[in-house]
CSV table of C-alpha atoms in Angstrom, one decimal:
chain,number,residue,atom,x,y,z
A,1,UNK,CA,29.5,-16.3,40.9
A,2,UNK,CA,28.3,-13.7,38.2
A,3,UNK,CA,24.8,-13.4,37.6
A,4,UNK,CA,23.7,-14.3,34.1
A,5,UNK,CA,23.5,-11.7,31.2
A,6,UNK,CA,20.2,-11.4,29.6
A,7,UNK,CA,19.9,-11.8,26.0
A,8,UNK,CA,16.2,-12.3,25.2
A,9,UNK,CA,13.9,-9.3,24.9
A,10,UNK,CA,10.5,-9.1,26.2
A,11,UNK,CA,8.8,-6.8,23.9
A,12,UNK,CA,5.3,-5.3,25.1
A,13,UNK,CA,3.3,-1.9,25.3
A,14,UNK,CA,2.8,-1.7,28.8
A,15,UNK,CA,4.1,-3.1,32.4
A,16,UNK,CA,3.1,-6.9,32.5
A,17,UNK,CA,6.3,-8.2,32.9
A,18,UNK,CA,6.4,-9.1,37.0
A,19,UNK,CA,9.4,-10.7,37.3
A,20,UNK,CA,11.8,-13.1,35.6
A,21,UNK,CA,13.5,-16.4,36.8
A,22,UNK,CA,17.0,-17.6,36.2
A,23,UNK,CA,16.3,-22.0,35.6
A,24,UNK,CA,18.9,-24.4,34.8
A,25,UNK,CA,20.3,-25.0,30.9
A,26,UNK,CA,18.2,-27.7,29.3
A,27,UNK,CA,20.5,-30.5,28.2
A,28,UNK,CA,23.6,-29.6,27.4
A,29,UNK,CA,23.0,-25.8,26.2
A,30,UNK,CA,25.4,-23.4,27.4
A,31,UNK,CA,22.3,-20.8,28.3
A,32,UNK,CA,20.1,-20.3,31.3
A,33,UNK,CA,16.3,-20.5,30.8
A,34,UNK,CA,14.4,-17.9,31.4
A,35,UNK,CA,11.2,-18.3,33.3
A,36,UNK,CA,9.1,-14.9,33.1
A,37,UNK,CA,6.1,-14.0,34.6
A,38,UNK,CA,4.0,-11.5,32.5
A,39,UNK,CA,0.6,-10.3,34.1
A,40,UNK,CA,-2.5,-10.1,31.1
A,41,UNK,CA,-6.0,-9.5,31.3
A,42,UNK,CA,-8.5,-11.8,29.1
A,43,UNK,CA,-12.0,-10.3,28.3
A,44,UNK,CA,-14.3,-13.2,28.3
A,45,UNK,CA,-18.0,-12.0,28.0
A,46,UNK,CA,-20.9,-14.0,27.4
A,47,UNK,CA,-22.4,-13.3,24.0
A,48,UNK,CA,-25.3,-10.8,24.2
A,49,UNK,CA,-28.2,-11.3,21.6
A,50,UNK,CA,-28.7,-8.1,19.3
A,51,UNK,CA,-31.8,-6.9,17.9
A,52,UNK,CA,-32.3,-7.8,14.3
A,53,UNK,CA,-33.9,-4.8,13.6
A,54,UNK,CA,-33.4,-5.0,10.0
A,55,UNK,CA,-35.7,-8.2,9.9
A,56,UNK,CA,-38.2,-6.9,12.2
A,57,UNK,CA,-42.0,-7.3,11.2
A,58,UNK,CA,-43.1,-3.5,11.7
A,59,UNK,CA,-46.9,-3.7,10.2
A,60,UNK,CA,-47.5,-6.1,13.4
A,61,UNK,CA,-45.7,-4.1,16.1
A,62,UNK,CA,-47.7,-0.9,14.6
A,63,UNK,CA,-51.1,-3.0,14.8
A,64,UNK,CA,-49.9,-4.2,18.2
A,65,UNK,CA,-49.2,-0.9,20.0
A,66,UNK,CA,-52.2,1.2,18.6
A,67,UNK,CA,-54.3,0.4,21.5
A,68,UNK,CA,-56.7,2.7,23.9
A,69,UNK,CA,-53.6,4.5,25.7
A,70,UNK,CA,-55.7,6.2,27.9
A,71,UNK,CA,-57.5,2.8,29.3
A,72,UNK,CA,-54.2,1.4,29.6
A,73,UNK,CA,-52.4,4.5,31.6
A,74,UNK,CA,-55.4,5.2,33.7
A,75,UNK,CA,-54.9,3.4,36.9
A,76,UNK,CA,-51.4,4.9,37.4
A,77,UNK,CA,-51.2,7.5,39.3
A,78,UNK,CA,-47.4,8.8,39.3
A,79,UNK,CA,-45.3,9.2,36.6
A,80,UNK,CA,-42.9,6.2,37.9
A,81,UNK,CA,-45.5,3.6,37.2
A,82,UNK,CA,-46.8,5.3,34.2
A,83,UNK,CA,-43.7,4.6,32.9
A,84,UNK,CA,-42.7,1.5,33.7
A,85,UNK,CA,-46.1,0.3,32.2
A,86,UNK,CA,-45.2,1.8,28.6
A,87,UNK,CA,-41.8,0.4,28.8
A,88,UNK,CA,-43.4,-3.0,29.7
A,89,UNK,CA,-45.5,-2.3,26.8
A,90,UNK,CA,-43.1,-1.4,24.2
A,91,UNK,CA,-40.4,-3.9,25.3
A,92,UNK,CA,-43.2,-6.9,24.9
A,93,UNK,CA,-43.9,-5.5,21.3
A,94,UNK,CA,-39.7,-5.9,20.7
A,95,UNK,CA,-39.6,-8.9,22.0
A,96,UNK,CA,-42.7,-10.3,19.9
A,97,UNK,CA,-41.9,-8.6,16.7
A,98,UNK,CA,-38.4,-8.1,16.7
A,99,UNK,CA,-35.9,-10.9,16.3
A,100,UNK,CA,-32.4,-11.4,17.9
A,101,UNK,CA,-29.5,-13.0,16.3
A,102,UNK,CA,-26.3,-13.2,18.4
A,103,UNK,CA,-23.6,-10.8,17.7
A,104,UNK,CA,-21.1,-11.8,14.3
A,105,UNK,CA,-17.7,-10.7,16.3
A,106,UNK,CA,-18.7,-13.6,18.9
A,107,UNK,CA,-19.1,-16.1,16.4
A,108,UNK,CA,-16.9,-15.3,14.0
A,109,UNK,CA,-13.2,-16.7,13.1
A,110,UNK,CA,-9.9,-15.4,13.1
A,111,UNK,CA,-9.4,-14.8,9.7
A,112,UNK,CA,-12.8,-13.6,9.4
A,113,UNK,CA,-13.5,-9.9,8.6
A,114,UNK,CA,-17.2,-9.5,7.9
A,115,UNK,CA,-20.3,-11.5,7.7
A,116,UNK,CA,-20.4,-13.7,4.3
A,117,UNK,CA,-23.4,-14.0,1.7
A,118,UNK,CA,-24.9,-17.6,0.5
A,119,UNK,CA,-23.0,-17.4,-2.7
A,120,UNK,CA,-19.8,-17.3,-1.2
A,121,UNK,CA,-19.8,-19.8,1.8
A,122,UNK,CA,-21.2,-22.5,-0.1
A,123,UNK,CA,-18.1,-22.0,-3.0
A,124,UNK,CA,-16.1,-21.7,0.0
A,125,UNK,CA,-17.6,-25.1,1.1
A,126,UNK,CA,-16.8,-26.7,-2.6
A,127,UNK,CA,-13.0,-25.0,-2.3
A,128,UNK,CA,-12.7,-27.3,0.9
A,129,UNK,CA,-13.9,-30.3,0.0
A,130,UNK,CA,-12.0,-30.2,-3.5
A,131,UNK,CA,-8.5,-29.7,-1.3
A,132,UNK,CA,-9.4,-32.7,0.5
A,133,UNK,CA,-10.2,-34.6,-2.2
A,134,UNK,CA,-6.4,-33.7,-4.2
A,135,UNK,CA,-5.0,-34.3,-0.4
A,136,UNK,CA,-5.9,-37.7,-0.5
A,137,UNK,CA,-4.9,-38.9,-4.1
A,138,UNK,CA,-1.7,-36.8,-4.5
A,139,UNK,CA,-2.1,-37.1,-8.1
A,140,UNK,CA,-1.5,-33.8,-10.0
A,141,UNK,CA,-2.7,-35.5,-13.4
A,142,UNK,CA,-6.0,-35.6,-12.3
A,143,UNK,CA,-8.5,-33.1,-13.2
A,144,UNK,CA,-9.7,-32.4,-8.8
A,145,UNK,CA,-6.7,-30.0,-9.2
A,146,UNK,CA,-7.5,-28.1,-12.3
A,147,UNK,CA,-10.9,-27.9,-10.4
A,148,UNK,CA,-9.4,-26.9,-7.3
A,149,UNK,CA,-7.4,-23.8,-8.7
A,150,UNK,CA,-10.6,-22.9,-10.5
A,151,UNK,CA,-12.5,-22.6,-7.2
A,152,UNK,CA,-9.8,-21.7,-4.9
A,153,UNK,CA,-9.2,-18.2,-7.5
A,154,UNK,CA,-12.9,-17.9,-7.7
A,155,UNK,CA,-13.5,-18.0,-3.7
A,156,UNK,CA,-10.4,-14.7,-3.6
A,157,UNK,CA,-11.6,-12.5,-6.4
A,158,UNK,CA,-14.9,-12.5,-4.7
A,159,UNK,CA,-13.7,-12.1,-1.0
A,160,UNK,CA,-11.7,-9.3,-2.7
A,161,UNK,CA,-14.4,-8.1,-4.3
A,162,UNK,CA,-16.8,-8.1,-1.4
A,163,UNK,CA,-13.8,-6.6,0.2
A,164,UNK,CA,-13.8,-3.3,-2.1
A,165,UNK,CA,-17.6,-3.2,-2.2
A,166,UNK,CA,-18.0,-2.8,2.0
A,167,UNK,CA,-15.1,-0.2,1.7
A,168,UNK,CA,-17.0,2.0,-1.0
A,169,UNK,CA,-20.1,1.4,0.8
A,170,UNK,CA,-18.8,2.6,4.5
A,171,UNK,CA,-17.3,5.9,2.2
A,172,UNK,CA,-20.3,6.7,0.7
A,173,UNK,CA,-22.2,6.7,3.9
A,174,UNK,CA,-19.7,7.9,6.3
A,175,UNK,CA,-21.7,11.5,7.1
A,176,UNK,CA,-25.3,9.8,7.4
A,177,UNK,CA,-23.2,6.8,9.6
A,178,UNK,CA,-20.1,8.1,10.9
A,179,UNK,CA,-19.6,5.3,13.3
A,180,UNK,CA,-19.3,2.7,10.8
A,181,UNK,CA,-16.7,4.7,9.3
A,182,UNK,CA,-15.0,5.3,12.6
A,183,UNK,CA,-15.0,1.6,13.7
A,184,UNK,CA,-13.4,0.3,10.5
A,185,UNK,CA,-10.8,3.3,10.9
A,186,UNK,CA,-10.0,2.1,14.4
A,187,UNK,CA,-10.3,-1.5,13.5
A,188,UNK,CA,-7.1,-1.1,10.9
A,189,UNK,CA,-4.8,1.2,13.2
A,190,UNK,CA,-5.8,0.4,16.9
A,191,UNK,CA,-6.3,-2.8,19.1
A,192,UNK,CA,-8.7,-3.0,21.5
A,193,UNK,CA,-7.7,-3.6,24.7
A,194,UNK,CA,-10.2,-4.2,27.7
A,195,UNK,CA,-9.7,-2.2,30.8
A,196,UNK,CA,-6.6,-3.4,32.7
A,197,UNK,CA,-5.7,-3.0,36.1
A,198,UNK,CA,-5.9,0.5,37.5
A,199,UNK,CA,-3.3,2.0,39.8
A,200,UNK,CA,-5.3,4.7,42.8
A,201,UNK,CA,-4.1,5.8,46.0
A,202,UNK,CA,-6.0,4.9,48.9
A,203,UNK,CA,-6.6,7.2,51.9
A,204,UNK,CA,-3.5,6.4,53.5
A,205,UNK,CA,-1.6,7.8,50.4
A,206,UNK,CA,-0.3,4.3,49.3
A,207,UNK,CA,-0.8,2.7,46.0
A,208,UNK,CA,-2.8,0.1,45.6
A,209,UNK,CA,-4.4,-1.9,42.1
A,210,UNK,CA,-7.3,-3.1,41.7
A,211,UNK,CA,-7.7,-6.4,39.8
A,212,UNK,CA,-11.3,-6.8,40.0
A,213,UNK,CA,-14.3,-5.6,37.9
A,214,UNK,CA,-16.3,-4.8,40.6
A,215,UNK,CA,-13.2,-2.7,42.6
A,216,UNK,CA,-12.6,-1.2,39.3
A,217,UNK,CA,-15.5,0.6,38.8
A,218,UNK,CA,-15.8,1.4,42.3
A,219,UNK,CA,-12.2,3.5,41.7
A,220,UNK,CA,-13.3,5.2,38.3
A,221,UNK,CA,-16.8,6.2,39.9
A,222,UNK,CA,-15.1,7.7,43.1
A,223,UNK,CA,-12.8,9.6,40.9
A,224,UNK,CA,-15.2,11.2,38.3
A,225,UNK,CA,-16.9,12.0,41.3
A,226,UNK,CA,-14.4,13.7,42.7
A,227,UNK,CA,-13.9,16.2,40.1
A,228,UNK,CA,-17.0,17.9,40.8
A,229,UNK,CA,-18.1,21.3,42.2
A,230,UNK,CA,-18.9,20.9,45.4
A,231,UNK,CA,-21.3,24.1,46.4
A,232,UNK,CA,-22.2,25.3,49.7
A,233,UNK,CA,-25.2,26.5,50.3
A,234,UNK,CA,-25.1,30.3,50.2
A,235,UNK,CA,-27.5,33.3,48.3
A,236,UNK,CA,-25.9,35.1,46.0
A,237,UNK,CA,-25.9,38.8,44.9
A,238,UNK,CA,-29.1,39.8,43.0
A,239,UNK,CA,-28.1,40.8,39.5
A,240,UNK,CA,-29.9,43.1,37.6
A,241,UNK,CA,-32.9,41.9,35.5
A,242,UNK,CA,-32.6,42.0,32.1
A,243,UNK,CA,-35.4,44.0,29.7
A,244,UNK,CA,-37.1,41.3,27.8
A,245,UNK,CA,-39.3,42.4,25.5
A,246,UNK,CA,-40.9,38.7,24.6
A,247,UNK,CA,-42.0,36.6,27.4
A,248,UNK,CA,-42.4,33.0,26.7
A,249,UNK,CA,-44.7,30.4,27.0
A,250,UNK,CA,-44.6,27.3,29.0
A,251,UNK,CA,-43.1,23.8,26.8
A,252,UNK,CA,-45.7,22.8,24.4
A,253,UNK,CA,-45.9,18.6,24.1
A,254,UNK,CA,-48.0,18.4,20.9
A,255,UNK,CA,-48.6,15.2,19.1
A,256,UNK,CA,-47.5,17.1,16.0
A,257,UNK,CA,-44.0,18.0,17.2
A,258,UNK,CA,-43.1,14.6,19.1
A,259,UNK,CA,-44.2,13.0,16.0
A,260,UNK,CA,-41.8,14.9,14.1
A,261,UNK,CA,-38.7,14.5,16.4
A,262,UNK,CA,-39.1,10.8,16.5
A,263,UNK,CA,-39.2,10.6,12.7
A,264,UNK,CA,-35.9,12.3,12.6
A,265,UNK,CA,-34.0,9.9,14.9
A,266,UNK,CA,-30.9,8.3,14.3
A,267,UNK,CA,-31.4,4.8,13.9
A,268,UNK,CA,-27.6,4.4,14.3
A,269,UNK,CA,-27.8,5.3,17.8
A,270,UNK,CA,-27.5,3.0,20.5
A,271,UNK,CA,-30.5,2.3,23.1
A,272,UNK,CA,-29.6,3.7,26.8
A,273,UNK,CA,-30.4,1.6,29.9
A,274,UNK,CA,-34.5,1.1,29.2
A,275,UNK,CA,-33.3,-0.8,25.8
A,276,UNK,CA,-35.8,1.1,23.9
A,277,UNK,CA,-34.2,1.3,20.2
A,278,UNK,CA,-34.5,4.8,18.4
A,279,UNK,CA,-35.2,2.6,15.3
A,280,UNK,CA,-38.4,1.1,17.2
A,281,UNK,CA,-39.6,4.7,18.3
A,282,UNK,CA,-39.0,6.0,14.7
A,283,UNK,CA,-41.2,3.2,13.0
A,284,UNK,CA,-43.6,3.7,15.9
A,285,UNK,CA,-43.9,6.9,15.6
A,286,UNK,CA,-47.5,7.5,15.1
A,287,UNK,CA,-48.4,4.7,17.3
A,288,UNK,CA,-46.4,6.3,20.2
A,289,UNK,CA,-46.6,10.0,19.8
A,290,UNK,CA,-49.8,10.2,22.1
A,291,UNK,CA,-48.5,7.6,24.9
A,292,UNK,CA,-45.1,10.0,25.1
A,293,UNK,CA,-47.2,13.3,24.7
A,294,UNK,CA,-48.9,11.9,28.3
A,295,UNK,CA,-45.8,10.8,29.9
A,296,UNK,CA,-44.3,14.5,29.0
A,297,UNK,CA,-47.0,16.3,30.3
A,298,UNK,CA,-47.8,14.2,33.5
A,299,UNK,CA,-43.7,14.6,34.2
A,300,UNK,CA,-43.7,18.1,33.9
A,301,UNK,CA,-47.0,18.7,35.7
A,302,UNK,CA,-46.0,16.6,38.6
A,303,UNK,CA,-42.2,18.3,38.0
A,304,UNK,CA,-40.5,14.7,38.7
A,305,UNK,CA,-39.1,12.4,36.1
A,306,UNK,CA,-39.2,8.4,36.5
A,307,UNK,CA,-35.8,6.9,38.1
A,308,UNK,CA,-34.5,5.2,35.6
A,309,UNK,CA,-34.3,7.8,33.4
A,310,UNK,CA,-31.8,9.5,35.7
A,311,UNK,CA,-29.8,6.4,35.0
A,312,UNK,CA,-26.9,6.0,32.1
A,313,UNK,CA,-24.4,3.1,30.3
A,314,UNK,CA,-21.3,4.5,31.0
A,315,UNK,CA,-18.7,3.8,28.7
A,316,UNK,CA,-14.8,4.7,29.3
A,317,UNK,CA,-12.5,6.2,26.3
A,318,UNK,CA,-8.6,5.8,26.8
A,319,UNK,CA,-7.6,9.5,26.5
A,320,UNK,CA,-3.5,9.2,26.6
A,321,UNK,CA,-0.8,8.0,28.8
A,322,UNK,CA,-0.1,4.7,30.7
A,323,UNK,CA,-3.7,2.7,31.0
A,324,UNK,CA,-3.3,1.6,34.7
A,325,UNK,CA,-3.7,5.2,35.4
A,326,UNK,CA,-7.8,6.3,36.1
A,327,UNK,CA,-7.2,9.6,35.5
A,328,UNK,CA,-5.9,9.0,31.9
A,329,UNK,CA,-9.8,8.0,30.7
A,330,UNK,CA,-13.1,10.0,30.3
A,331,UNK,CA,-16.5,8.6,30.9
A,332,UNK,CA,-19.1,8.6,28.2
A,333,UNK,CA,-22.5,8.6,29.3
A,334,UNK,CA,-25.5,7.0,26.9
A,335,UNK,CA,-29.2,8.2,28.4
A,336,UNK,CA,-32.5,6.9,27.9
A,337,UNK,CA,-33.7,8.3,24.2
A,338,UNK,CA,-37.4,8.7,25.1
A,339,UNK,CA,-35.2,11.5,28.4
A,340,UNK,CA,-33.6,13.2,25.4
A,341,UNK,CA,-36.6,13.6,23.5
A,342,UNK,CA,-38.3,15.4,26.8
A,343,UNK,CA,-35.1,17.4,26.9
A,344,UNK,CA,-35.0,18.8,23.5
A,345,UNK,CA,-38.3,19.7,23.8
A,346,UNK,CA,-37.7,22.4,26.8
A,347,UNK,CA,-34.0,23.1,25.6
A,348,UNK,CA,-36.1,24.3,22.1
A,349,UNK,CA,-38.1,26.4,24.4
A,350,UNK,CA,-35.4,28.5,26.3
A,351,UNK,CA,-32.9,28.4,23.1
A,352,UNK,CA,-36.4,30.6,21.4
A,353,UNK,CA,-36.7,32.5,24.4
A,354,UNK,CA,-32.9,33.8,24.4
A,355,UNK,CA,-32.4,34.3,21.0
A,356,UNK,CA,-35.8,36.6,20.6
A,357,UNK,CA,-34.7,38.8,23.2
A,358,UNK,CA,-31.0,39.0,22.2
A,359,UNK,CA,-29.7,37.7,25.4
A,360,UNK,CA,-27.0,36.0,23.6
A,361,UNK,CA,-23.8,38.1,23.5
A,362,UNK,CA,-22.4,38.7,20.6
A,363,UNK,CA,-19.1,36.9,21.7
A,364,UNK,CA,-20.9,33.7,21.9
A,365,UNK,CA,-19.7,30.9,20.2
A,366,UNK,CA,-20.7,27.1,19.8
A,367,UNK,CA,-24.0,25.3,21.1
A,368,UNK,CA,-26.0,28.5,19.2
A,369,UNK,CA,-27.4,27.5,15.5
A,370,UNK,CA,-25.4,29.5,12.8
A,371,UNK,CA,-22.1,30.2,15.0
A,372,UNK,CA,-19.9,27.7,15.6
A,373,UNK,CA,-16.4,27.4,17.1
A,374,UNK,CA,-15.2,27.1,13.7
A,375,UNK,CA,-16.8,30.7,12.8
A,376,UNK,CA,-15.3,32.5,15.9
A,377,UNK,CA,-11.7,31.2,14.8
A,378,UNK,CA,-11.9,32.9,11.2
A,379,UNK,CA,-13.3,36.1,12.6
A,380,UNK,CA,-10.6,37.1,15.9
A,381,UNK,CA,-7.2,36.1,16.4
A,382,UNK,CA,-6.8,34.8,20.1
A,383,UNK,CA,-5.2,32.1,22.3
A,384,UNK,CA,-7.7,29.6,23.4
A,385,UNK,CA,-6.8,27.6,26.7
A,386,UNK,CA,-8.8,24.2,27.1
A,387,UNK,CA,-10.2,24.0,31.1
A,388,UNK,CA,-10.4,20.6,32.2
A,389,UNK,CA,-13.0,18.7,32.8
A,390,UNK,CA,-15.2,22.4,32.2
A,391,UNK,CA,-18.8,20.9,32.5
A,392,UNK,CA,-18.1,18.7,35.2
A,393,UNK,CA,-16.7,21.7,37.5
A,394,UNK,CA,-19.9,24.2,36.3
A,395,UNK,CA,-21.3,26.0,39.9
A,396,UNK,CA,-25.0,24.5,39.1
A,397,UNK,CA,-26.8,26.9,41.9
A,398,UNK,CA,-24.4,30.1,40.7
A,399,UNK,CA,-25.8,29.2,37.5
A,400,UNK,CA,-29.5,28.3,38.5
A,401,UNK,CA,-29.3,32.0,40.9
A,402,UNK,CA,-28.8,33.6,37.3
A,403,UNK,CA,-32.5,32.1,36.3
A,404,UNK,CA,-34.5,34.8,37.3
A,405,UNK,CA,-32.9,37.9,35.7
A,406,UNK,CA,-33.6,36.7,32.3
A,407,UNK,CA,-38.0,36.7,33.3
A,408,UNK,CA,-38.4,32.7,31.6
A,409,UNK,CA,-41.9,31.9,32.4
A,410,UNK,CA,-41.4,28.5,33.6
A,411,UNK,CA,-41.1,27.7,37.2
A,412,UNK,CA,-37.8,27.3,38.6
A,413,UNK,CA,-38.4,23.9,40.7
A,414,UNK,CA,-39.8,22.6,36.9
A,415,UNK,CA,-36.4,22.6,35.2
């Protein structure tokens, strides 16, 4: 007996299909149904509750968080509890001050692009109950459908127009807010598709899937892992010391400068794992300029940072290729902001210290102010090569074993 042909096309971007049934005809068809089983992954996530930040009632969180700092920070003596203490502090400021509205995308429609003023839902309201009212006489004489046209064209010239408006407004601000820009970009040519499951091989070389959230980031953790540079612990060759004609100075954490670094935040930055908005620090920032010029100094004095800022959301991007694949995605990590301020701070420091002594080779490109990649291509003609995954394979004690030649004044163990 011949097997039947098949006829029907199963159409999809990637391999759900798992196998496919031959079943009776249904009455007295001529053709075979099909039964096909097709593997898909739903994302259901509770809703999370946002920060209304625009709503927020700053005057009271300012009056709540200038306090006696000192009073309040005295009884800790480590850093760790220091900080937890000012992130219990500032977090019960949010959550006083601050309201939370659940997220639009979560409550929102199909058909439903963007959030809708007043004016508009209630016309939209008065367009719905005039259709129903022209449904249930059926009488085109009337005047409820002269009304209803009325409306109905009224409710689409303004969702048009409030249409055009958002796009001009995300074009005029797409260099102050790039991500706006970028998400409506992605939101008309992409669709998002949650993590699937991921193909790995297991110890024994054979090939296994995980199905599981928990198994999944297990998999994706083990293998960003795995591309790292694994040292062994050896000296290296001294190199010579360079002449340095400045010496610098140890960080400086001065009310002054913190206070102008957390003016100059981006509030369109997301929080890291403390869930301390840069939006709060920024309207805070002469309440909480002192409390972070204390937790800067006791950190580097004590040369330890607190745990949690050693921690990171860590987001995947879909690079290319099949998406059951873990090596076809990059991690993206999102720190604590009060970490990065620390950072910049010391980063500042060296940065002055190499460019006053001219330890910056004149081939240097990128991550130096005034000469970009974009500079080096217009001034030599080469072949660039991209290494992969570059900073995750950097020799950190090669590179620490450099420190000394350059005479920083800043303790090693510090950094």
């Amino acid at each position: 007996m011949d097997s039947p042909h098949i006829l029907d096309l199963v159409i999809t971007n990637k391999e759900s299909v798992e196998n496919i049934d031959y079943l009776a005809p249904m009455g007295k068809s001529d053709y075979s149904v099909l039964l096909i089983y097709a593997s898909s992954h739903a994302n259901n996530t509770d809703p999370i509750p946002k920060l209304n930040l625009n709503k927020g009632n700053y005057s009271e969180l300012q009056k709540f968080l200038d306090i006696t700092w000192d009073s309040l920070l005295q009884p800790y003596n480590n850093v760790e509890m220091m900080w937890n203490a000012i992130k219990s502090k500032l977090l019960e400021a949010v959550n006083r001050y601050i309201p939370s509205t659940t997220p639009f995308s979560v409550l929102k429609k199909v058909k439903w692009k963007r959030p809708l003023d007043v004016e508009i839902r209630n016309t939209i309201k008065q367009n719905s109950i005039l259709q129903k009212c022209y449904i249930r006489s059926k009488d085109p004489s009337v005047s409820v459908l002269i009304l209803y046209e009325k409306v109905r064209n009224i409710v689409r010239n303004k969702t048009r127009q409030g249409e055009k408006r958002n796009q001009n407004e995300i074009a005029n601000k797409c260099k102050s807010n790039p991500k706006r820009f970028s998400k409506y970009v992605k939101s008309k040519t992409t669709n998002k598709e949650p993590i699937g499951d991921l193909k790995f091989t297991d110890n024994l070389c054979n090939q296994v899937l995980a199905t599981s959230d928990d198994h999944k980031a297990e998999i994706l953790c083990n293998f960003f892992s795995s591309v790292f540079n694994h040292e062994k612990d050896e000296r290296f060759a001294k190199l010579d010391s360079k002449n340095c004609t400045y010496t610098s100075e140890l960080p400086v954490f001065s009310m002054d400068d913190i206070k102008d670094r957390l003016q100059k935040l981006n509030v369109n930055k997301l929080p890291g794992p403390d869930g301390i908005h840069s939006r709060i620090l920024l309207e805070t920032a002469n309440e909480t300029a002192y409390l972070l010029q204390l937790m800067f100094e006791s950190s580097f004095n004590a040369k330890e940072l607190p745990s949690k800022w050693n921690y990171a959301n860590i987001t995947l991007l879909h690079k290319k290729g099949p998406r059951t694949e873990v090596g076809n995605y990059r991690p993206v990590s999102l720190t604590n902001i009060v970490c990065k301020l620390m950072e910049s701070i010391i980063r500042d420091n060296i940065m002055n210290h190499f460019i006053i002594n001219r330890l910056f080779s004149n081939r240097q490109f990128g991550f130096v102010e005034g000469r970009s990649t974009t500079l080096q291509l217009l001034q030599v003609d080469v072949i660039y090569t991209d290494l992969q995954k570059a900073f995750d394979k950097i020799p950190h004690k090669r590179l620490i074993s450099k420190y000394g030649i350059v005479e920083f004044n800043v303790p090693l163990d510090t950094l």
